[in-house]
Tab-separated table of C-alpha atoms in Angstrom:
chain	number	residue	atom	x	y	z
Q	1	LYS	CA	184.520	95.322	157.324
Q	2	SER	CA	181.882	94.050	159.724
Q	3	ASN	CA	179.310	93.937	156.903
Q	4	ILE	CA	181.709	91.897	154.785
Q	5	ALA	CA	182.312	89.478	157.660
Q	6	VAL	CA	178.550	89.053	158.197
Q	7	ALA	CA	178.043	88.427	154.501
Q	8	LEU	CA	180.775	85.794	154.447
Q	9	LEU	CA	179.337	84.027	157.454
Q	10	LEU	CA	175.835	84.025	155.978
Q	11	THR	CA	177.221	82.655	152.730
Q	12	ALA	CA	178.993	79.873	154.618
Q	13	VAL	CA	175.812	78.893	156.415
Q	14	MET	CA	173.571	79.009	153.360
Q	15	PHE	CA	175.819	77.431	150.739
Q	16	PRO	CA	178.299	74.530	150.897
Q	17	PHE	CA	181.937	75.179	150.104
Q	18	PHE	CA	183.137	73.661	146.861
Q	19	VAL	CA	186.828	72.932	146.403
Q	20	SER	CA	188.475	72.573	143.034
Q	21	ALA	CA	189.904	69.173	143.956
Q	22	GLN	CA	186.525	67.455	144.171
Q	23	THR	CA	186.386	63.914	142.827
Q	24	GLY	CA	186.500	63.875	139.068
Q	25	ASP	CA	187.573	67.508	138.679
Q	26	PRO	CA	189.887	67.517	135.636
Q	27	THR	CA	191.877	70.477	137.016
Q	28	CYS	CA	193.181	68.413	139.940
Q	29	SER	CA	195.586	65.545	139.533
Q	30	LYS	CA	194.814	62.193	141.094
Q	31	SER	CA	198.574	61.825	141.400
Q	32	GLY	CA	200.498	63.825	143.960
Q	33	TYR	CA	200.106	65.043	147.517
Q	34	THR	CA	199.523	68.500	148.931
Q	35	ILE	CA	200.765	69.201	152.456
Q	36	ALA	CA	199.416	72.403	154.011
Q	37	THR	CA	200.673	73.857	157.298
Q	38	ILE	CA	198.421	75.971	159.554
Q	39	ASN	CA	200.060	78.198	162.141
Q	40	GLY	CA	198.956	78.924	165.703
Q	41	ILE	CA	198.333	82.226	167.493
Q	42	PHE	CA	200.797	85.134	167.661
Q	43	THR	CA	202.176	84.105	164.253
Q	44	ASN	CA	201.957	86.520	161.322
Q	45	GLU	CA	202.147	85.541	157.664
Q	46	VAL	CA	205.931	85.865	157.668
Q	47	GLY	CA	206.129	83.361	160.518
Q	48	ALA	CA	203.586	81.078	158.855
Q	49	ARG	CA	205.612	81.105	155.654
Q	50	LYS	CA	208.789	80.381	157.638
Q	51	ASN	CA	207.161	77.354	159.280
Q	52	ARG	CA	206.221	76.052	155.835
Q	53	ASP	CA	209.687	76.697	154.443
Q	54	GLU	CA	211.458	75.007	157.368
Q	55	LEU	CA	209.246	71.935	157.089
Q	56	LYS	CA	209.811	71.850	153.332
Q	57	LYS	CA	213.552	71.382	153.898
Q	58	HIS	CA	212.829	67.957	155.404
Q	59	ILE	CA	210.137	66.699	153.032
Q	60	PRO	CA	211.297	64.855	149.894
Q	61	PRO	CA	210.019	66.345	146.608
Q	62	THR	CA	208.380	63.017	145.771
Q	63	TYR	CA	206.802	60.277	147.857
Q	64	ASN	CA	205.663	56.877	146.565
Q	65	GLY	CA	206.660	58.114	143.134
Q	66	GLU	CA	204.286	61.090	143.330
Q	67	LEU	CA	205.076	64.794	143.582
Q	68	VAL	CA	204.685	66.503	146.957
Q	69	THR	CA	203.560	70.140	147.071
Q	70	ILE	CA	203.876	72.056	150.347
Q	71	LYS	CA	201.737	75.114	151.012
Q	72	PHE	CA	200.595	77.075	154.041
Q	73	LEU	CA	197.158	78.269	155.094
Q	74	PRO	CA	197.753	81.449	157.119
Q	75	ASN	CA	195.898	81.809	160.411
Q	76	PRO	CA	196.181	85.598	160.893
Q	77	SER	CA	196.645	87.303	164.243
Q	78	HIS	CA	193.953	89.711	165.467
Q	79	ILE	CA	194.018	92.702	167.836
Q	80	ASN	CA	197.727	92.201	168.554
Q	81	GLY	CA	197.031	88.660	169.686
Q	82	ALA	CA	194.185	89.446	172.099
Q	83	GLY	CA	191.622	88.296	169.555
Q	84	ASP	CA	193.551	85.067	169.085
Q	85	ILE	CA	193.398	84.300	172.796
Q	86	LEU	CA	189.646	84.906	172.969
Q	87	LYS	CA	189.087	82.766	169.893
Q	88	SER	CA	191.239	79.992	171.338
Q	89	VAL	CA	189.123	80.005	174.495
Q	90	GLN	CA	185.970	79.602	172.423
Q	91	GLN	CA	187.548	76.852	170.350
Q	92	GLY	CA	188.656	75.064	173.499
Q	93	LEU	CA	185.077	75.069	174.732
Q	94	PHE	CA	183.527	73.832	171.511
Q	95	ASP	CA	186.470	72.361	169.570
Q	96	ASP	CA	185.548	72.344	165.867
Q	97	GLU	CA	181.811	72.259	166.534
Q	98	ALA	CA	181.333	76.044	166.511
Q	99	ILE	CA	184.146	77.303	164.283
Q	100	ARG	CA	182.621	79.157	161.364
Q	101	ASP	CA	184.577	82.409	161.250
Q	102	THR	CA	186.185	84.491	158.512
Q	103	ASP	CA	189.601	82.890	159.065
Q	104	LEU	CA	188.141	79.456	158.365
Q	105	LEU	CA	186.375	80.783	155.277
Q	106	SER	CA	189.653	82.268	154.070
Q	107	MET	CA	191.430	78.930	154.535
Q	108	LEU	CA	188.685	77.085	152.659
Q	109	SER	CA	188.923	79.671	149.894
Q	110	ASP	CA	192.703	79.173	149.738
Q	111	ILE	CA	192.201	75.433	149.396
Q	112	SER	CA	189.644	75.967	146.650
Q	113	ALA	CA	191.998	78.277	144.743
Q	114	LYS	CA	195.323	76.557	145.296
Q	115	LEU	CA	194.750	72.817	145.682
Q	116	THR	CA	195.926	71.000	142.570
Q	117	THR	CA	195.916	67.427	143.863
Q	118	GLN	CA	193.149	65.211	145.159
Q	119	LYS	CA	195.100	64.227	148.284
Q	120	LEU	CA	195.506	66.762	151.077
Q	121	LEU	CA	197.354	66.475	154.396
Q	122	LEU	CA	196.971	69.285	156.930
Q	123	VAL	CA	199.870	69.850	159.351
Q	124	PRO	CA	198.570	72.317	161.939
Q	125	HIS	CA	200.456	73.726	164.918
Q	126	SER	CA	198.815	74.773	168.192
Q	127	GLN	CA	195.515	76.642	167.589
Q	128	GLY	CA	195.783	75.641	163.937
Q	129	ASN	CA	194.630	72.171	165.024
Q	130	PHE	CA	191.140	73.534	165.721
Q	131	TYR	CA	191.017	74.923	162.183
Q	132	ALA	CA	192.320	71.665	160.715
Q	133	ASN	CA	189.483	69.793	162.436
Q	134	ALA	CA	186.998	72.336	161.110
Q	135	ILE	CA	188.394	72.099	157.563
Q	136	TYR	CA	188.060	68.321	157.721
Q	137	SER	CA	184.458	68.648	158.919
Q	138	ASN	CA	183.659	70.980	156.017
Q	139	LEU	CA	185.329	68.934	153.271
Q	140	ALA	CA	185.434	65.227	154.119
Q	141	ASP	CA	182.714	63.352	152.234
Q	142	LYS	CA	180.807	66.598	151.684
Q	143	PRO	CA	179.254	67.639	148.340
Q	144	GLY	CA	181.979	69.307	146.313
Q	145	GLY	CA	184.580	68.401	148.914
Q	146	LEU	CA	187.017	65.512	149.188
Q	147	PRO	CA	186.553	61.836	150.000
Q	148	ALA	CA	187.371	61.244	153.655
Q	149	GLY	CA	190.177	58.933	152.560
Q	150	ALA	CA	191.811	61.743	150.581
Q	151	ILE	CA	192.192	64.262	153.427
Q	152	GLY	CA	194.112	63.787	156.658
Q	153	ILE	CA	195.631	65.631	159.607
Q	154	PHE	CA	198.939	65.298	161.421
Q	155	GLY	CA	198.790	67.638	164.403
Q	156	VAL	CA	201.704	69.319	166.171
Q	157	ALA	CA	201.276	70.624	169.742
Q	158	SER	CA	197.532	70.110	169.624
Q	159	PRO	CA	195.209	71.805	172.137
Q	160	ALA	CA	192.242	69.852	170.746
Q	161	SER	CA	190.605	66.820	172.313
Q	162	HIS	CA	190.712	64.809	169.081
Q	163	ILE	CA	191.883	64.801	165.491
Q	164	ASN	CA	189.186	64.384	162.878
Q	165	GLY	CA	189.626	61.403	160.622
Q	166	GLY	CA	191.655	59.532	163.227
Q	167	GLY	CA	194.875	61.342	162.389
Q	168	ASP	CA	198.075	61.263	164.420
Q	169	TRP	CA	199.805	63.985	166.421
Q	170	ILE	CA	202.887	64.895	168.418
Q	171	THR	CA	202.769	66.897	171.665
Q	172	SER	CA	205.606	67.188	174.155
Q	173	ASP	CA	205.017	66.820	177.875
Q	174	THR	CA	207.463	69.720	178.322
Q	175	ASP	CA	205.307	72.035	176.181
Q	176	GLU	CA	204.177	74.467	178.867
Q	177	VAL	CA	201.522	76.012	176.635
Q	178	ILE	CA	199.702	72.782	175.746
Q	179	ALA	CA	200.635	70.257	178.432
Q	180	GLY	CA	200.784	72.979	181.069
Q	181	ILE	CA	198.297	75.813	180.561
Q	182	VAL	CA	195.775	74.384	178.077
Q	183	GLY	CA	195.812	70.898	179.532
Q	184	GLY	CA	194.987	72.321	182.933
Q	185	ILE	CA	192.000	74.440	181.888
Q	186	SER	CA	190.457	72.810	178.796
Q	187	PRO	CA	186.954	71.520	179.652
Q	188	LYS	CA	187.155	68.870	176.933
Q	189	GLY	CA	190.727	67.881	177.701
Q	190	ILE	CA	193.575	67.591	175.226
Q	191	LEU	CA	195.089	64.743	173.297
Q	192	PRO	CA	197.651	62.987	175.514
Q	193	THR	CA	201.269	64.034	175.265
Q	194	ASN	CA	203.364	61.426	173.466
Q	195	THR	CA	206.935	62.711	173.427
Q	196	THR	CA	209.454	64.624	175.536
Q	197	ILE	CA	211.531	67.520	174.246
Q	198	ILE	CA	214.515	68.649	176.286
Q	199	PHE	CA	215.130	72.153	174.991
Q	200	ASN	CA	217.549	74.949	175.881
Q	201	ASP	CA	217.109	78.575	176.908
Q	202	SER	CA	219.105	79.529	173.818
Q	203	ASP	CA	216.307	78.173	171.592
Q	204	GLY	CA	214.409	81.399	172.113
Q	205	ASP	CA	211.198	79.850	173.432
Q	206	PRO	CA	211.170	79.263	177.203
Q	207	LEU	CA	207.727	77.645	176.970
Q	208	GLY	CA	208.894	74.882	174.626
Q	209	HIS	CA	206.031	75.390	172.192
Q	210	ASP	CA	207.339	76.935	168.950
Q	211	PHE	CA	206.882	74.913	165.756
Q	212	THR	CA	210.284	75.597	164.203
Q	213	LYS	CA	212.474	76.438	167.208
Q	214	ILE	CA	211.312	73.538	169.351
Q	215	TYR	CA	209.315	70.806	167.630
Q	216	LEU	CA	210.985	70.762	164.230
Q	217	LYS	CA	214.427	71.348	165.721
Q	218	TYR	CA	214.289	68.460	168.172
Q	219	LYS	CA	211.744	66.066	166.703
Q	220	THR	CA	212.314	66.205	162.950
Q	221	PRO	CA	212.492	62.390	162.474
Q	222	GLU	CA	209.273	61.817	164.430
Q	223	ILE	CA	207.426	64.595	162.601
Q	224	ILE	CA	208.545	63.451	159.157
Q	225	SER	CA	207.697	59.851	160.059
Q	226	GLY	CA	204.253	60.965	161.204
Q	227	ILE	CA	203.707	62.905	158.013
Q	228	THR	CA	204.780	60.074	155.697
Q	229	SER	CA	202.699	57.569	157.664
Q	230	SER	CA	199.744	59.911	157.249
Q	231	LEU	CA	200.382	60.132	153.491
Q	232	ASP	CA	200.350	56.315	153.367
Q	233	LYS	CA	196.809	56.409	154.747
């Protein structure tokens, strides 16, 4: 497995990633939007799929007269979560500047295989925001990628210091993971909190951080408004 990982990383360094939705590609429609969620740490593929499915319940099937497709780019957990924590520390130090790992390559491969429109909006949660920034860096205005105006990010509970492409975000000041822990130790700082979520113990997340149980449950209108505003851009 280690040899495969090394080979993938060398390939990523030596050759640019080409996505099927590049400008002029006849296989990708100029009409329509693709929204892709990216999960945070401690979330397996079942949880990632659930996040996508719960968001899908609130997104209309068409927007501006164009079809909306909703997918997810899984951010797998490693070493029972310990690997995720170590990776998050590294990402907090360097943001998207040093992310070139096998998970990113897998996400780029998923985009290449599954993207059928020329407009892509990433909706990352938590650590997924670092990957969204890295995906943007790899695709926006890059050979074989997407025009910068055709890819955007709307971040949820972001531990990053910025959102590539000038995208929007939502982070609660009661989110003890981001506003509390990460905000207190991140050397680059985090995006400012811009909402307040009053949650209950019965929600099943005492830290107020979960995508579905907390953010989507209490801030659906704001999240959907942020997503549609991002699609307008």
